[in-house]
XYZ file of C-alpha atoms in Angstrom:
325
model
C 122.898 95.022 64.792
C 126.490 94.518 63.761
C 128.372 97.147 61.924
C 130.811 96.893 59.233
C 133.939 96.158 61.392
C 132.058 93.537 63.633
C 131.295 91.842 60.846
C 135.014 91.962 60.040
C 135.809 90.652 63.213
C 133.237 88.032 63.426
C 134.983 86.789 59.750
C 138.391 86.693 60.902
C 137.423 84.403 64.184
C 135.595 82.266 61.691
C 138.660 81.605 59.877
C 140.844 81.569 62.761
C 138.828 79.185 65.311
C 139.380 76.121 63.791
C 143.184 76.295 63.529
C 142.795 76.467 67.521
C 140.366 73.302 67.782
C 143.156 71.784 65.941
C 145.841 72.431 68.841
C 147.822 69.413 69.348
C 148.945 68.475 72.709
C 151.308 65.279 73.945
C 148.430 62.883 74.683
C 146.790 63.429 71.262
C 149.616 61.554 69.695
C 151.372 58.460 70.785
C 154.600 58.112 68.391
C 156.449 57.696 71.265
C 160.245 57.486 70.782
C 162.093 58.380 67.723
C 162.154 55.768 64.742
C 165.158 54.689 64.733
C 167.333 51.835 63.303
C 170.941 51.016 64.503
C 173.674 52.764 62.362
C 176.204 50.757 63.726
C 178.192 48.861 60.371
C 177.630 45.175 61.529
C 173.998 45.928 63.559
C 172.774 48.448 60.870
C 172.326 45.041 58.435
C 171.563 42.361 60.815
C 168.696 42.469 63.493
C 168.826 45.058 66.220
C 166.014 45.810 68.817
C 164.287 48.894 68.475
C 163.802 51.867 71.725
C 159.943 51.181 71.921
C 157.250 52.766 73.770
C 155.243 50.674 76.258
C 152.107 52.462 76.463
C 148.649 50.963 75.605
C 147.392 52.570 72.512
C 143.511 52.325 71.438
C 142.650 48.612 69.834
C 142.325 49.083 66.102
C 145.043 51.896 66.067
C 147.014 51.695 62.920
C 150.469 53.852 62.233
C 152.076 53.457 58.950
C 155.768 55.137 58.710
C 159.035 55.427 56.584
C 162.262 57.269 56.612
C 165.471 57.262 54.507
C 168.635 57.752 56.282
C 171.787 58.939 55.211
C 175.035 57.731 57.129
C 178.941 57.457 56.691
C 181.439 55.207 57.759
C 184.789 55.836 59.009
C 187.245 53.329 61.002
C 190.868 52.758 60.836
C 192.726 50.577 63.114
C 195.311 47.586 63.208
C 192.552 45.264 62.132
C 190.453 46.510 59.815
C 189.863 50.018 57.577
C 186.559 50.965 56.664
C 185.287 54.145 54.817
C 181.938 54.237 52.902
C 178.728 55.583 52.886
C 175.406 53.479 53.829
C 171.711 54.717 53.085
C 168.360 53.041 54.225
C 165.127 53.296 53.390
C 162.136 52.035 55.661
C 158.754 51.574 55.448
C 156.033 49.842 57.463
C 153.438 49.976 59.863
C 151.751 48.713 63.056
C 148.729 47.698 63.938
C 146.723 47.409 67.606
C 144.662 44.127 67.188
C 143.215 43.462 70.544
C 143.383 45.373 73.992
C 146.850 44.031 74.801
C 148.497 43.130 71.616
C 150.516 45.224 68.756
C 151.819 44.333 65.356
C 154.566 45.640 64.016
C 156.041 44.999 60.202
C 158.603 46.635 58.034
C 160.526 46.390 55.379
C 164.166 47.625 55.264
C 166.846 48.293 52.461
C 170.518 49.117 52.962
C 172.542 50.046 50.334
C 176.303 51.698 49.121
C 175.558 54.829 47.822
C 177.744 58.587 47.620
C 175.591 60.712 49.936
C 178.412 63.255 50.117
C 178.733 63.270 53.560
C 182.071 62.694 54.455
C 182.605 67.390 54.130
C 179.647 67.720 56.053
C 181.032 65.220 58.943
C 184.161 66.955 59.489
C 182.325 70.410 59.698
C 180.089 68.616 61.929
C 183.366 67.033 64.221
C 185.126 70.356 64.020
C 181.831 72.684 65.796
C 181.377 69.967 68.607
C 185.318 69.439 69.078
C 184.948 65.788 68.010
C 188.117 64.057 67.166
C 188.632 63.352 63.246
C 190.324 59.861 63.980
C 192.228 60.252 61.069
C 189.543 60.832 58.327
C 190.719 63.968 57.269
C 193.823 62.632 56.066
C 192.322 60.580 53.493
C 190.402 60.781 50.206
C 186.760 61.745 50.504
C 183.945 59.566 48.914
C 185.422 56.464 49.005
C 183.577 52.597 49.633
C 186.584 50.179 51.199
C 186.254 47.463 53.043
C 189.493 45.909 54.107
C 190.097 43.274 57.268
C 193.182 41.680 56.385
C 192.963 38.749 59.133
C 190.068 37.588 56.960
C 191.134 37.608 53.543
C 188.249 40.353 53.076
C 188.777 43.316 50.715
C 185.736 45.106 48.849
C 186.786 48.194 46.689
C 184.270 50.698 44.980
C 180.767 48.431 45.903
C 179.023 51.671 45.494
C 175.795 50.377 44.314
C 175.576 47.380 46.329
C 172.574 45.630 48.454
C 174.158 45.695 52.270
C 170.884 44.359 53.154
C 167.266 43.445 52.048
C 165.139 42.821 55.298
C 161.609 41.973 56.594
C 161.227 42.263 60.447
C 157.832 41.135 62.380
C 157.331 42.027 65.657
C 154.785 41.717 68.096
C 154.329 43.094 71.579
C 152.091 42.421 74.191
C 151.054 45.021 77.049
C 151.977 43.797 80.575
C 151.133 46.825 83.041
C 149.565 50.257 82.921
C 149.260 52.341 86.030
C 148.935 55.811 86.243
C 152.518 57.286 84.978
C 153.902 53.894 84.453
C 153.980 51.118 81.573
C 155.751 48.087 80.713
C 155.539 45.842 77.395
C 156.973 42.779 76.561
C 157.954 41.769 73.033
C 159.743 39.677 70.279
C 160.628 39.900 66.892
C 161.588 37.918 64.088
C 164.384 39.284 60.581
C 164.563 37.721 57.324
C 167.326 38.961 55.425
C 168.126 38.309 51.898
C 170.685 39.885 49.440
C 170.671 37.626 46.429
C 173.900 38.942 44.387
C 177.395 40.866 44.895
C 179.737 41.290 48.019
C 176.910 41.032 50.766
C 174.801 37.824 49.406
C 173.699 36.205 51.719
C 170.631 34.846 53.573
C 170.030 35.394 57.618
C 167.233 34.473 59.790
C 166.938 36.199 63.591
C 165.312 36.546 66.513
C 164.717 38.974 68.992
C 162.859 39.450 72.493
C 162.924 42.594 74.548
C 161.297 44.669 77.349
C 159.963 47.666 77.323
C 159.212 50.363 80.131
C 157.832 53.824 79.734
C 157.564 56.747 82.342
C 154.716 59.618 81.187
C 154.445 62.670 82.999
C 152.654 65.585 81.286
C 154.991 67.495 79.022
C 157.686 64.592 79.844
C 157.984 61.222 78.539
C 161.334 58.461 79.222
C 161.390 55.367 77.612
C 163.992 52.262 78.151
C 164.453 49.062 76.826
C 166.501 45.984 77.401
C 166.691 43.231 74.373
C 168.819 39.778 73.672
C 169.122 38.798 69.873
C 169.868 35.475 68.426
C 172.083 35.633 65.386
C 171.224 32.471 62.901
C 174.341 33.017 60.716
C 177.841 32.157 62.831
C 179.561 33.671 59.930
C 179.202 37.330 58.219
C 180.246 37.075 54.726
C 181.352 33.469 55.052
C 184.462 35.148 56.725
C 183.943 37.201 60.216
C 182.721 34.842 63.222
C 179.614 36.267 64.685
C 178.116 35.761 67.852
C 175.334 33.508 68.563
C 174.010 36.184 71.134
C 173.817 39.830 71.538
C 172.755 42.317 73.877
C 170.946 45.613 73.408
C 169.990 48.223 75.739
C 168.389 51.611 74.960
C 167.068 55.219 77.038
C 164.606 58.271 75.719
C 163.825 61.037 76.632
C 160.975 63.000 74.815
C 160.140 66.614 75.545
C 156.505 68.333 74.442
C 158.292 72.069 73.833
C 154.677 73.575 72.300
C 152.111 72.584 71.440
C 152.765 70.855 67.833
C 156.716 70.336 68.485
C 158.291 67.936 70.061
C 162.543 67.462 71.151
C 163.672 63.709 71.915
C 167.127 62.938 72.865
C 168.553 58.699 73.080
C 171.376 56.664 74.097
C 171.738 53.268 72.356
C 173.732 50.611 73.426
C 174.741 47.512 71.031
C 176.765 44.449 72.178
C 179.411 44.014 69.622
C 178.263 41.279 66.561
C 181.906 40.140 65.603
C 183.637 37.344 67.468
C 186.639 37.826 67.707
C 189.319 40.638 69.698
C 188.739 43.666 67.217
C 186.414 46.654 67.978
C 183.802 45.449 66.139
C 183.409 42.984 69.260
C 182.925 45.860 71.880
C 179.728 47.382 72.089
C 178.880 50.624 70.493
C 177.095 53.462 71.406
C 174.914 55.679 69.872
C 173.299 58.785 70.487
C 170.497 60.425 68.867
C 169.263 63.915 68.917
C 165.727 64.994 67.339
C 162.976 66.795 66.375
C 159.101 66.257 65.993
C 156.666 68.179 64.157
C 153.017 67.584 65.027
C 150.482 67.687 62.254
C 146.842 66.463 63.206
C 146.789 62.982 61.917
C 150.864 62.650 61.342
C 154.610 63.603 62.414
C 157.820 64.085 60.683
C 160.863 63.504 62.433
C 164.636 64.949 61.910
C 166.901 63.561 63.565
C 171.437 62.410 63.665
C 173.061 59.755 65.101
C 176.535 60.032 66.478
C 179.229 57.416 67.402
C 180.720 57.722 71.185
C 183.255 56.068 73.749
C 184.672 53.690 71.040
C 185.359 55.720 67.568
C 186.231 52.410 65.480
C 182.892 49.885 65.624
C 179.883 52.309 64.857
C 178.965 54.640 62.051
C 180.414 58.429 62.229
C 177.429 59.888 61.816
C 174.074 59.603 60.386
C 170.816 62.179 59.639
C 167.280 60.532 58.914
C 164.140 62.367 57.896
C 160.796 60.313 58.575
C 157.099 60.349 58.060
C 154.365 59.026 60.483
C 150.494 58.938 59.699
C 147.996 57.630 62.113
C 145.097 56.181 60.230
């Protein structure tokens, strides 16, 4: 017979056993990379591939996700000035339809908005010993726009549509063997901003590769993509190329048992034709965090310019949701 305190005892691991069944591990979840969107100012509102992973997930798996992100601009040189904040908001999902084939579809918004980032930035610049590049000097909050060699010159579009997208994509699985996966896919972008500064219609195309190492605890993921640009002319003014390159690497580290660190490195081919920045490829890295939950995730995570200071975003932080149905 049980006394009075094993009674106690046998309560308490009543409670507390099924917050252990619950213990998440890295093969319980498949969210694979972070989910991320180019921050670059040209890539964030035209079609950019997306770091993918390319292992098989169950047929009839279903993932629906969003995020907002919160980013600021900053680039001054001979050719062009511009200082402004962008925001985006995503949401979509994806869907595993037969043993080798995934659906992806979202829907993505850009707009000018003040997210008061421009203090936060600096702070950010000053603890890492990142160079300034001359933003300091100027006023904070401010949405310009200025290329000179183009006749362009937007002033205070906070407010504005950047960009008003659908993307499809669809992936098929090509090889799965023990640590190692590769997927091949393509995608196609429909944007449409029907009024002020950024109207304009764009239809894209995309086709990439996909290759994923597992290992326990560790997961690397890589990607190499080519985009077709429909429009040979952003804004009616800046010559775009017809073709762009994309390459992306992940890393994704199971720290316990319901957190996750992921670090990236994203490379985009510069979208402007012409001999400014904006036609050298940027680079982007992200650093971020992943919190486990039994059916879902949230992800934290910043992007950061490198190498070339004057074609990508300063910086950008984005908070997500993920929920596996």
């Amino acid at each position: 017979m049980f006394n009075c305190h094993s009674r106690k005892y046998t309560l308490a691991l009543t409670c507390i056993a099924p917050l252990f069944a619950t213990t998440l591990h890295a093969e319980d979840h498949n969210y694979g990379p972070l989910r991320s969107y180019a921050q670059s100012p040209i890539q964030s509102i035209s079609l950019a591939p997306v770091l993918r992973s390319a292992k098989a997930l169950p047929i009839d798996y279903k993932e629906i996700y969003g995020s907002v992100t919160a980013a600021s601009v900053w680039a001054d040189t001979d050719d062009y000035t511009l200082d402004y904040y962008h925001n985006q908001v995503e949401l979509g999902g994806k869907w595993v339809f037969s043993e080798k084939w995934l659906m992806d579809i979202n829907y993505r918004w850009s707009f000018a908005a003040d997210n008061h980032l421009d203090g936060l930035t600096e702070s950010f610049h000053d603890l890492f010993g990142i160079d300034q590049n001359g933003r300091e000097e100027v006023g904070r909050d401010q949405f310009t726009q200025n290329m000179t060699d183009y006749g362009l010159k937007n002033e205070n579009f906070d407010g504005e549509t950047l960009s008003n997208s659908v993307n499809i994509y669809l992936e098929r699985k090509v090889y799965e063997k023990d640590k190692h996966s590769l997927s091949f896919g393509g995608g196609l972008f429909y944007n449409h901003v029907a009024s002020g500064p950024f109207e304009g219609n764009s239809f894209d195309q995309n086709v990439q590769i996909n290759y994923t190492y597992s290992n326990e605890a560790h997961e690397i993921y890589s990607m190499l993509g080519l985009t077709h640009h429909s429009r040979d002319k952003l804004n009616d003014l800046l010559p775009m190329k017809s073709m762009t390159f994309s390459t992306a690497v992940g890393y994704r580290y199971q720290l316990f048992d319901n957190h996750q660190i992921l670090a990236e490195y994203h490379l985009y081919d510069g979208y402007i034709d012409d001999s400014s920045d904006l036609s050298e490829a940027s680079h982007e890295a992200l650093i971020g965090y992943r919190y486990l939950m039994e059916n879902s995730a949230i992800e934290i995570f910043a992007t950061e310019n490198m190498v070339n200071m004057d074609n990508s975003t300063d910086i950008s932080f984005t908070i997500g949701y993920r929920y596996q149905l």
